[in-house]
Amino acid sequence: MAMSYNSKDEVDGGPPCAPGGAAKNRRPDNTAFKQQRLPAWQPILTAGTVLPTFFIIGLIFIPIGIGIFVTSNNIREIEIDYTGIDPSSPCNKCLSRNVTPCICTINFTLEQSFEGNVFMYYGLSNFYQNHRRYVKSRDDSQLNGDPTALLNPSKECEPYRRNEDKPIAPCGAIANSMFNDTLELFLVVNGSFSTAIPLKKKGIAWWTDKNVKFRNPPGEGPLQERFKDTTKPVNWVKPVYLLDSDQDNNGFINEDFIVWMRTAALPTFRKLYRIIERKSDLHPTLPAGDYFLNIKYNYPVHSFDGRKRMILSTISWMGGKNPFLGIAYITTGSISFLLGVVLLVINHKYRNSSNTADITI
Amino acid sequence: MERDPAAGEDPAPPDRRPQGRRGRRRRRRESRTRTVRSNLQPPPPASAHEEGAAQGARRRRRWWWWRPGRGGAQHLADNRLKTTKYTLLSFVPKNLFEQFHRLANVYFVLIALLNFVPAVNAFQPGLALAPVLFILAVTAFKDLWEDYSRHRSDQEINHLGCLVFSREEKQYVNRFWREIRVGDFVRLRCNEIIPADVLLLSSSNPDGLCHIETANLDGETNLKRRQVVRGFSELVSEFDPLTFTSVIECERPNNDLSRFRGCITHENGKKAGLHKENLLLRGCTVRNTEAVVGIVIYAGHETKALLNSSGPRYKRSMLERQMNCDVLWCVLLLVWHGVWVRRYQEKKALFDVPEADGGSLSPVTAAVYSFLTMIIVLQVLIPVSLYVSIEIVKVCQVYFINQDVDLYDEETDSQLQCRALNITEDLGQIRYIFSDKTGTLTENRMVFRRCTVSGMEYSHDANAQRLARYQEADSDSEEPVPRGGSLSQRGSIGSHQSVRLVHRTQSTRSHRRTGSRAEARRASMLSKHTAFSSPMETDITPDPKLLEKVSECDRCLAVARHQQHPPAHLSPELSDVFDFFIALTICNTVVVTAPDQPRQKVRVRFEQLKSPVKTLEGLLRRLSPSRLTGCGSAASLFPAKSSSKSGSSFLPVLSADSALLGLEEKLSQPAQAQAVASEGCGEDGWASQPCAPEGCAPDPCALERAPPPPPPKDPELRYEAESPDEAALVYAARAYNCALVQRLQDRVAVQLPHLGRLTFPLLHTLGFDSTRKRMSVVVRHPLTQEIQVYTKGADSVVMDLLLPCSPDDARGRHQKKIRSKTQNYLNLYAVEGLRTLCIAKRVLSKEEYACWLQSHLEAESAVDNREELLSQSAIRLETNLHLLGATGVEDRLQDGVPETIAKLRQAGLQIWVLTGDKQETAVNIAHACKLLDQDEEVITLNADSQEACAALLDQCLAYVQARTPPGAPEKTPAGGAGGRFYPLLRLPPEAAAPRPCLSLVIDGRSLAYALEKSLEDKFLFLAKQCRSVLCCRSTPLQKSMVVKLVRSKLKAMTLAIGDGANDVSMIQVADVGVGISGQEGMQAVMASDFAVPRFRYLERLLIVHGHWCYSRLANMVLYFFYKNTMFVGLLFWFQFFCGFSASAMIDQWYLIFFNLLFSSLPQLVTGVLDKDVPAEALLAQPQLYRSGQNMEEYRPRTFWWNMADAAFQSLVCFFIPYLAYYDSDADVFTWGTPITAIALLTFLLHLGIETKTWTWLNWTACGFSALLFFTVAFVYNSSCATCYPPSNPYWTMQTLTGDPLFYLTCLIAPITALLPRLFFKALQGSLFPTQLQRARQLAKRSSPRKPRAPRDPRGPLPGAPSPDTSEPSCPGASAPASQDDASPGSWPPGAPEASEEPSPVDVSVDVSVPLREASGRRAPGRPSGPRAAVPERRSGDSRAKPARSGRTASLSSVFSLPHFGSPGWISSLSLVGGLGGVWQLSRSSLHGDKREAEFLPGPPPPRDGDLCGLGQRAADYF
């Protein structure tokens, strides 16, 4: 709207020529797009048109749901709460801070044998690993082995950034609160004799975490050298380079540590602790029978009403035991099917009247 | 540019509002006047401006400037056009500053900046700024682009060439426009555009005239006359800029195009007034004049043209609700968080991170921090992209509206223009249309129809027939395809065409050759030829009787003159006839041009003759003061020749005369001056004007040119009129052989067959203005030498100014009789819908004239309140008039107006017509355009006092309430005197039997009373009951007041449509202003939001585009709110599981870009392209428009259902993953990513349910969205192992894709979430379909599923459903139903509008009726076949009424009104045949009627009897 006229029209000469000539007119193009006449599919949502969808959903979901449900039911899983809230629990004694180290033993029985690889988890409840300030409280560069970040961790780690004028490695609240109970599993053979179940420490973290995301500080020397000038997190007993004897599983690339650093989504979570590998096809990994769990009880959860559990579980193609998804599929499928039936009835009943209504509009 | 909200409320006069920043800034410092001197003169000595510039401050206020080269006082704008807002340097800050004017942007930036506070930050600070920066960048880029295009066009204009006088070279040299400065002298040649506002100092035209075409400025295609400044027009030699020493003082730049005041002071101290006739405005084109010279007064941005240009308007609203909603949530979270923190504070949880200093946060501080973070998390999602999306969608909608080929007008080659970019959706919610009449409903193409002279009526039957033929020819030519009708019909078309051929006249052959009037009109528009000159207007078939009389007096006068007799022996009637036509011919401002040389006036110069002629003329004049000057000036110069010529009784050979034409012109001016001087009073007035002969300096341009062709011999002259009425009258007079052949500043020439050419010295022209409502010319009659005043004006005004006639003598009685007869005929004309004008004259004695002249000249030369003085002077002149006659001019309805009105009314729109015309005319036009129906009751409100008006209103209300059925509970205090009249918005639904609808007619005076505070509620209440309201004689201010009243009190969307300057205020006040780019210029268009070429396009604009825009936008906004509620819901539910810590499981990238990138495109495509109902169905069933009016798509209930659904969906989408991943080892973001994917899929599917039409664009957009999300996720999740804290989602997506659980949740969650919606949609679609759904179903059923070929919009809709033939009920009945919360879903399937429609519709309609019949424009009066009767059957009641078309109506139904007679004060009458039932409820009009009745000569006709009867009865009542 700069000017209300267009000088160009005027300058290059008088009136445009008479009709019939090549007078440029402003008629808009008569194209399908500009005239909003693009070919279109125009679904109309009525009982008649929609009901196949409902039936199809029902028919697809119910079988899927059954499949999942069955699969989930076939998964063996046992969960042992060893928080020790219950006074009768062997771990009750550990609730008081005085007993250090506190070791308690919990007996349990597997009714059925566990086939295939068995995964050993520890589970925490009411532990808000997803708390905003908690989640932020880490330094990925440091964990990636960045030497500068190692000695000068990110501010996000406050107040677990420096301790006694030394940078904390690994810094931050997540690392500081790392789960530090030790669980050992024993099979009771013949009543009194027991054998320890071999627990595999490695392979519990994501491959990318272990190999890409987490790295020890560079250097040739021993880990202790590489971590010099740093101090351990406040709550830790040992520094990070003493987490394990295996060089491949020590320092930042300690898999227990890596697993812990992957902050859980929900306040009730489990984290993979060990893997009990299947020995052979013939024997079940964990035969039915009596077991006991040896716990070195370090991790305090009582203060925030948390619970600690140990879980043994086999897995299927769809992961761990999860009855919910199967039920959800079956429910949705059934509801959908039912709604389809309702629509069918409606369609049947109102077809005529709606047709007549159309005429009398 | 935000639209000033106050601007809508306060239609301040345009000159009050400073336009643009420049104006505002300047205003403060500048004095009220500016002074201009020549740039060529050296600066004046200090003493020269001592009087003005004594103090420094004073000096700063006064702007002297001179010498452009010295860079002196160059504070004034030069002529460089700079409309760009930015420079390279200022772009960034300035643009940002402007963008931050929008509060939302500030808000977003603040929120983003909040992220930089570590305690509360939710995202990486830089990232959080990204969306805001993106939006700002996009907007900035858009602004930059616009600015650049402006810059380019500026450059183009700045580099136009122009001749400017150069001091160094002492001649005119070519300069660029931008180099022109104030005080420069420019020389403009014919057809050049005026580069700045120039004061006209010299013209090649010997009369000192110049014609300009202002089409660029206001769209008016007729020529305007401009005049050289007094004192310069008389210069002998060519104007020499070097000698120009005068000082011009004028008002400071303003934007009032129609006003310019100032004065010029010559060196000798003499002063002369300047007015707008002296000013050439920038942007206009010089026509008809070879060259003009002027001094630049205003340049560049100070020119009136630029001060007048303003950008498109913007309106904004919405969104607060959503923001408040979110803030509410934040507050809730704050509380929860506080509670939670307190609960866990003391427990020293491992995960509870203490502050940096080791201490813990107090619960309150923690809560506040958390609150702020929550705001960031929740708000970043919401509005940024909503703004952008809505803007994009609106722009696209505007684009599509502009592109609609059905809104393209062939005739004017113009399409609809959207000038406001962001109120498209308002088009779909209009409830009230306020329409101007003239030029809006009618064509504003005046056609002379009939006239009455001296009490005799001349019906011009042949003329009427001719017009009828044009009309039919039109409709034929516009429907070139034979409609498969009967053969006889086609035969009749053929015969019409042949008749038309016969009636073609020479003058129009060029046009007629092209076939239709439409094309002819287009041709004339295109070629910018004369306005108002279509053949329909120019070819007038004279009435034989009148023609006979005219030629008789012509003959008589010719003989008389020949014999040197005074013409007194003419009978009074014949002399009236003669004067009547003379008045028609000269009482106007019409300019004559010859068609073969358009806009190039014929001019010959005889310089060598100048001085002898002057003396000779003076001599002759002195010798024979009563000499005839007619029949060519040759008579005065060469008596012998003159006598021989005037003796001849055939047409004078004008070519022979032409040589003397210019001569004659020169003669008259001194003659006039002399005449004035001789009368004793004039010296003073003319003294300031040098009595030099007018400037006829040898003009190089003129000399170069070959001798101009001889003036037109044939009568084919073109008339350039300022208003169509004038043109119509001049053409009419020409049809009676009384042709205007020349108009100059000081005289007009009339060509008569016997008398030959009569030249009337034109002493004064008192132009038309809307307050006086009349114009006059003062001439010296060439035959009698009397000074005569011819006045032409509205009958109401002129009739009051007539000379009071004494009832004693016979002459007086005769006069009285003539007057009453004329008044009668005037009423008759009005009833026929003609515009009436009265013609009167007055003979002034010399003394009277002299006295008047003195005062007039004083007024004219006054500098202060000149206008006021002039109008007072005019009033003094225009009294004691002698009535000559009256004319009836028809203003034809535009094509398709009745059909459009019917459709709009079916669409539930209430149409008010606000017109300045007189009541009868308005009522008749209303009938013609079917605004009033035959069986409608018309309430007429004419009151002459506030009390009367109140009483009338009360009575009408009582009557209206009496009409409502007794069953309906109504507690309306009937006489709510003083108290508030509250049941304004709610009325009991009228469920009784159909009754005739009410209409309200109110005149301007009553309207003024009714708009008073105390009465406005009542008036509005009454008006709401009426189906149509007609406000006659309303002023522009009243128009806007009415619109404002309805808008504010009824809370309804209003649309105002008009074409003229008088509609501007109304257009500005209304929610949607529509301008018609018609003949009355561009002012209405400039003020409007939408500009349509014709009224009928309103139908498609509202019913199709309005509906679409509204429904699209409503659905999009709903969808937007749904989307955000749902997405925020996900985060919200998570707060319960993260300790209300404002943590988010969705990665920050997804959060920030979700709305912006992943989910925006599909909704944009749907928002732009979705069509809920095809255009054909919308047009066929206009009642579908009501869904928009009732805001069915966006009423609170819909909104909250939508919200509830969103909440449900977010629950499903949150808790299915929650339960699926409960107690698992999934980390936050491995769990959050599936939720994001689920949300996206849900959104897409939801949109799929909501989308009604799926084009390939929709599919592509949806596919693109999903693909984009996964691509971005993959790339993002593999890009960096340690970046993006705190989420660090490295390899998350890749891991997820290997997890079956991911797919399983992604499958079930969206489907489960959407099942209920789909189910209810289907259920509702089957059980309670809304009107819209039904229409869609029908449209789909009727059209095969293939793309429709491009076709004529008015072509047949295959099997389209015929319109709902139910009578659109009276607004009073339908409005309450629409305003209560009757949900569309609650309508029983069988009776769509049972609650609304008084009568269940049982008219079965032939479904095969093609749409064309329904919407085609049928000219009234055409025989309507059975199918054509379909629209008529709208009347809805089952009694089969014969389809009546046209205005011919029977009187039979008048007295058969239901509930008639219960109130004693009310009576039914038929005012005149064809009006149908009229409720006349007025006092003043009764008096008027009585007066009229006593004028009646004989026994009154039956209708007047009724009037009397009513008067009697009404008098009894009062």
Coordinates of C-alpha atoms in Angstrom, one line a residue, chain B residues 305-628:
Chain B
A305 CA -2.2 11.1 -1.8
L306 CA 0.5 9.6 0.4
L307 CA -1.0 10.9 3.6
N308 CA -4.1 9.0 2.5
S309 CA -2.6 5.7 1.8
S310 CA -2.7 3.4 4.6
G311 CA -1.8 -0.2 5.0
P312 CA -4.2 -3.1 5.5
R313 CA -5.8 -3.4 8.8
Y314 CA -5.0 -6.0 11.4
K315 CA -7.1 -7.4 14.1
R316 CA -6.1 -9.8 16.8
S317 CA -7.6 -11.7 19.6
M318 CA -7.9 -15.2 21.0
L319 CA -5.5 -17.5 22.9
E320 CA -5.8 -16.0 26.4
R321 CA -8.0 -18.8 27.4
Q322 CA -5.4 -21.4 26.6
M323 CA -2.7 -19.4 28.4
N324 CA -4.9 -19.0 31.4
C325 CA -5.6 -22.6 31.4
D326 CA -1.9 -23.5 31.4
V327 CA -1.2 -21.0 34.1
L328 CA -3.9 -22.6 36.2
W329 CA -2.2 -25.9 35.8
C330 CA 1.0 -24.3 36.9
V331 CA -0.6 -23.0 40.0
L332 CA -1.9 -26.5 40.8
L333 CA 1.5 -27.9 40.3
L334 CA 2.9 -25.3 42.5
V335 CA 0.7 -26.4 45.3
W336 CA 1.4 -30.0 44.8
H337 CA 5.0 -29.4 44.6
G338 CA 5.0 -27.5 47.8
V339 CA 3.2 -30.3 49.6
W340 CA 5.5 -32.8 48.1
V341 CA 8.6 -31.0 49.0
R342 CA 7.5 -30.5 52.6
R343 CA 6.7 -34.1 52.9
Y344 CA 10.1 -35.3 51.6
Q345 CA 12.2 -32.5 52.9
E346 CA 13.2 -34.0 56.2
K347 CA 13.9 -37.4 54.9
K348 CA 17.1 -36.7 53.1
A349 CA 16.4 -38.9 50.2
L350 CA 19.3 -39.9 48.1
F351 CA 17.8 -38.4 45.0
D352 CA 17.0 -35.1 46.7
V353 CA 19.7 -32.9 45.4
P354 CA 20.6 -30.2 47.9
E355 CA 21.6 -26.7 47.0
A356 CA 25.1 -25.8 46.0
D357 CA 25.9 -24.6 49.4
G358 CA 24.8 -27.9 50.8
G359 CA 21.7 -26.6 52.5
S360 CA 18.2 -27.5 51.3
L361 CA 15.7 -25.3 49.7
S362 CA 12.8 -24.1 51.7
P363 CA 9.6 -25.6 50.4
V364 CA 8.4 -22.3 49.3
T365 CA 11.5 -21.5 47.3
A366 CA 11.5 -24.9 45.8
A367 CA 7.9 -24.5 44.9
V368 CA 8.5 -21.2 43.2
Y369 CA 11.4 -22.6 41.3
S370 CA 9.4 -25.5 40.3
F371 CA 6.6 -23.3 39.3
L372 CA 8.8 -21.3 37.0
T373 CA 10.2 -24.4 35.4
M374 CA 6.8 -25.8 34.9
I375 CA 5.8 -22.6 33.1
I376 CA 8.7 -23.1 30.8
V377 CA 8.0 -26.7 30.2
L378 CA 4.3 -26.2 29.6
Q379 CA 4.3 -22.9 27.8
V380 CA 7.0 -23.4 25.3
L381 CA 4.8 -26.0 23.8
I382 CA 1.8 -23.9 23.3
P383 CA 1.5 -20.7 21.6
V384 CA 4.4 -19.8 19.4
S385 CA 3.4 -22.0 16.6
L386 CA -0.2 -21.3 17.1
Y387 CA 0.3 -17.7 16.2
V388 CA 2.3 -18.5 13.2
S389 CA -0.1 -21.3 12.1
I390 CA -3.1 -19.1 12.3
E391 CA -1.4 -16.4 10.4
I392 CA -0.3 -18.7 7.7
V393 CA -3.7 -20.2 7.4
K394 CA -5.3 -16.9 7.2
V395 CA -2.9 -15.7 4.5
C396 CA -3.6 -18.8 2.6
Q397 CA -7.3 -18.3 3.0
V398 CA -7.0 -14.8 1.7
Y399 CA -5.0 -16.1 -1.2
F400 CA -7.7 -18.6 -2.1
I401 CA -10.5 -16.0 -1.7
N402 CA -8.5 -13.8 -4.0
Q403 CA -8.1 -16.6 -6.4
D404 CA -11.6 -17.6 -6.6
V405 CA -12.6 -17.3 -10.2
D406 CA -16.3 -17.1 -9.2
L407 CA -15.6 -13.9 -7.4
Y408 CA -14.0 -12.4 -10.5
D409 CA -16.0 -9.8 -12.2
E410 CA -15.7 -9.9 -15.9
E411 CA -17.1 -6.5 -16.5
T412 CA -14.8 -4.6 -14.4
D413 CA -11.9 -7.1 -14.7
S414 CA -11.5 -7.1 -11.0
Q415 CA -11.5 -9.8 -8.5
L416 CA -12.3 -9.7 -4.9
Q417 CA -9.6 -8.0 -2.8
C418 CA -9.0 -8.9 0.7
R419 CA -7.5 -5.9 2.3
A420 CA -7.6 -7.2 5.9
L421 CA -5.5 -10.2 6.2
N422 CA -6.7 -11.7 9.4
I423 CA -10.4 -11.5 9.8
T424 CA -11.4 -14.1 7.3
E425 CA -13.1 -16.2 9.8
D426 CA -15.3 -13.3 10.8
L427 CA -16.9 -13.7 7.4
G428 CA -18.5 -16.9 8.6
Q429 CA -20.1 -15.5 11.6
I430 CA -21.9 -12.4 10.3
R431 CA -25.4 -11.9 11.7
Y432 CA -26.2 -8.4 10.5
I433 CA -25.5 -6.9 7.2
F434 CA -25.7 -3.2 6.9
S435 CA -26.0 -2.2 3.4
D436 CA -25.9 1.0 1.6
K437 CA -28.5 1.3 -1.1
T438 CA -27.2 3.4 -3.9
G439 CA -24.3 1.8 -5.7
T440 CA -24.4 -1.2 -3.5
L441 CA -27.8 -2.7 -4.1
T442 CA -28.3 -0.6 -7.2
E443 CA -25.9 0.0 -9.9
N444 CA -25.5 3.7 -9.4
R445 CA -26.1 3.9 -13.0
M446 CA -28.8 6.4 -13.4
V447 CA -31.2 6.1 -16.1
F448 CA -33.7 8.9 -16.9
R449 CA -37.1 7.4 -16.6
R450 CA -39.8 10.1 -16.5
C451 CA -40.4 13.6 -15.6
T452 CA -43.1 16.1 -14.8
V453 CA -43.0 19.6 -16.0
S454 CA -45.3 22.3 -14.8
G455 CA -47.6 19.8 -13.3
M456 CA -47.9 17.6 -16.4
E457 CA -46.5 14.2 -16.2
Y458 CA -44.7 12.6 -19.1
S459 CA -44.6 9.0 -18.5
H460 CA -42.0 8.1 -21.1
D461 CA -43.5 4.7 -21.8
A462 CA -41.3 4.1 -24.8
N463 CA -38.3 4.8 -22.6
A464 CA -39.5 2.3 -20.0
Q465 CA -39.9 -0.3 -22.7
R466 CA -36.5 0.4 -23.9
L467 CA -35.1 -0.1 -20.5
A468 CA -37.0 -3.3 -20.1
R469 CA -35.4 -4.5 -23.3
Y470 CA -32.0 -3.7 -22.1
Q471 CA -32.6 -5.7 -19.0
E472 CA -33.7 -8.7 -20.9
A473 CA -30.9 -8.4 -23.4
D474 CA -28.6 -8.4 -20.5
S475 CA -29.9 -11.5 -18.9
D476 CA -29.8 -13.1 -22.3
S477 CA -26.3 -12.2 -23.0
E478 CA -25.2 -13.2 -19.6
E479 CA -26.6 -16.6 -20.1
P480 CA -25.3 -17.4 -23.5
V481 CA -26.1 -21.1 -23.2
P482 CA -29.7 -21.7 -24.0
R483 CA -31.3 -23.2 -20.9
G484 CA -33.0 -26.0 -22.7
G485 CA -36.1 -24.1 -22.2
S486 CA -39.0 -24.0 -24.6
L487 CA -38.5 -23.0 -28.1
S488 CA -40.8 -20.1 -27.7
Q489 CA -38.6 -18.7 -25.0
R490 CA -35.6 -18.8 -27.2
G491 CA -37.7 -17.3 -29.9
S492 CA -38.4 -14.4 -27.7
I493 CA -34.8 -13.9 -27.0
G494 CA -34.2 -13.6 -30.6
S495 CA -36.9 -11.1 -31.1
H496 CA -35.5 -9.0 -28.3
Q497 CA -32.2 -9.0 -29.9
S498 CA -33.6 -7.8 -33.1
V499 CA -35.4 -5.1 -31.3
R500 CA -32.3 -4.2 -29.6
L501 CA -30.6 -3.9 -32.9
V502 CA -33.2 -1.5 -34.0
H503 CA -32.7 0.6 -31.0
R504 CA -29.1 1.0 -31.3
T505 CA -28.1 4.4 -32.0
Q506 CA -25.2 5.8 -33.7
S507 CA -23.6 6.9 -30.5
T508 CA -23.4 3.5 -29.1
R509 CA -22.6 1.4 -32.1
S510 CA -19.0 0.9 -31.1
H511 CA -20.2 -0.6 -27.8
R512 CA -23.1 -2.5 -29.2
R513 CA -20.9 -4.2 -31.7
T514 CA -19.4 -6.2 -28.9
G515 CA -22.7 -7.6 -28.0
S516 CA -23.7 -7.3 -24.5
R517 CA -24.0 -4.4 -22.2
A518 CA -21.8 -6.2 -19.9
E519 CA -19.0 -6.1 -22.3
A520 CA -19.7 -2.6 -23.3
R521 CA -19.4 -1.6 -19.7
R522 CA -16.3 -3.4 -19.3
A523 CA -14.9 -1.8 -22.4
S524 CA -15.8 1.6 -21.1
M525 CA -14.2 0.8 -17.8
L526 CA -11.1 -0.6 -19.3
S527 CA -10.5 2.2 -21.7
K528 CA -11.2 4.7 -18.9
H529 CA -13.5 6.5 -21.2
T530 CA -16.3 8.6 -20.0
A531 CA -18.0 7.5 -16.9
F532 CA -21.7 7.0 -16.8
S533 CA -22.0 6.7 -20.5
S534 CA -23.3 3.2 -21.2
P535 CA -25.8 3.2 -24.0
M536 CA -28.5 2.4 -21.6
E537 CA -27.9 5.7 -19.9
T538 CA -27.3 7.8 -23.0
D539 CA -30.1 6.6 -25.3
I540 CA -33.2 8.0 -24.0
T541 CA -36.4 7.7 -26.0
P542 CA -38.1 11.0 -25.6
D543 CA -41.7 11.2 -24.7
P544 CA -43.4 12.4 -27.9
K545 CA -45.7 14.9 -26.2
L546 CA -42.9 16.5 -24.4
L547 CA -40.7 16.5 -27.4
E548 CA -43.4 18.3 -29.2
K549 CA -43.6 20.9 -26.6
V550 CA -39.9 21.4 -26.5
S551 CA -39.5 21.9 -30.1
E552 CA -42.5 24.2 -30.1
C553 CA -40.9 26.5 -27.6
D554 CA -37.7 26.2 -29.4
R555 CA -39.4 27.3 -32.6
C556 CA -41.2 30.1 -30.8
L557 CA -38.1 31.4 -29.3
A558 CA -36.2 31.2 -32.4
V559 CA -38.9 33.1 -34.2
A560 CA -39.1 35.6 -31.4
R561 CA -35.4 36.1 -31.4
H562 CA -35.3 36.5 -35.1
Q563 CA -38.0 39.1 -34.8
Q564 CA -36.3 40.7 -31.9
H565 CA -39.3 40.1 -29.7
P566 CA -39.0 39.4 -26.1
P567 CA -39.9 35.8 -25.5
A568 CA -42.5 36.8 -23.0
H569 CA -45.4 35.7 -25.1
L570 CA -44.6 32.0 -24.5
S571 CA -47.3 30.4 -22.4
P572 CA -46.2 29.8 -18.8
E573 CA -46.2 26.1 -19.4
L574 CA -44.1 26.3 -22.5
S575 CA -41.7 28.7 -20.8
D576 CA -41.5 26.3 -17.9
V577 CA -40.8 23.5 -20.3
F578 CA -38.0 25.5 -21.9
D579 CA -36.6 26.5 -18.6
F580 CA -36.8 23.0 -17.4
F581 CA -34.6 21.7 -20.1
I582 CA -32.3 24.5 -19.9
A583 CA -31.9 23.7 -16.2
L584 CA -31.4 20.1 -17.0
T585 CA -28.7 21.0 -19.4
I586 CA -26.8 23.6 -17.5
C587 CA -27.5 23.1 -13.9
N588 CA -24.7 20.7 -13.4
T589 CA -20.9 20.4 -13.6
V590 CA -20.8 18.2 -16.6
V591 CA -17.8 18.5 -18.8
V592 CA -18.2 17.9 -22.5
T593 CA -15.7 15.9 -24.4
A594 CA -15.7 14.6 -27.9
P595 CA -15.6 10.8 -28.2
D596 CA -13.2 10.6 -31.1
Q597 CA -10.7 12.7 -29.2
P598 CA -11.3 11.7 -25.7
R599 CA -10.1 14.0 -23.1
Q600 CA -8.5 16.4 -25.6
K601 CA -10.5 19.4 -25.7
V602 CA -10.8 21.2 -28.9
R603 CA -9.2 24.5 -28.9
V604 CA -8.2 27.0 -31.5
R605 CA -6.3 30.1 -30.9
F606 CA -6.4 33.3 -32.6
E607 CA -3.8 35.4 -30.9
Q608 CA -3.8 37.9 -33.7
L609 CA -7.4 38.6 -33.1
K610 CA -7.1 39.1 -29.5
S611 CA -6.8 42.8 -29.0
P612 CA -9.1 44.0 -31.8
V613 CA -11.7 41.6 -30.6
K614 CA -11.6 42.9 -27.2
T615 CA -12.2 46.4 -28.1
L616 CA -14.8 45.5 -30.7
E617 CA -16.6 43.3 -28.2
G618 CA -16.6 46.1 -25.6
L619 CA -17.8 48.5 -28.1
L620 CA -20.6 46.2 -29.3
R621 CA -21.6 45.4 -25.8
R622 CA -21.9 49.0 -24.9
L623 CA -23.9 49.7 -28.0
S624 CA -26.5 47.0 -27.5
P625 CA -26.7 45.7 -24.0
S626 CA -29.6 43.4 -24.6
R627 CA -28.1 41.9 -27.7
L628 CA -28.4 38.3 -28.3

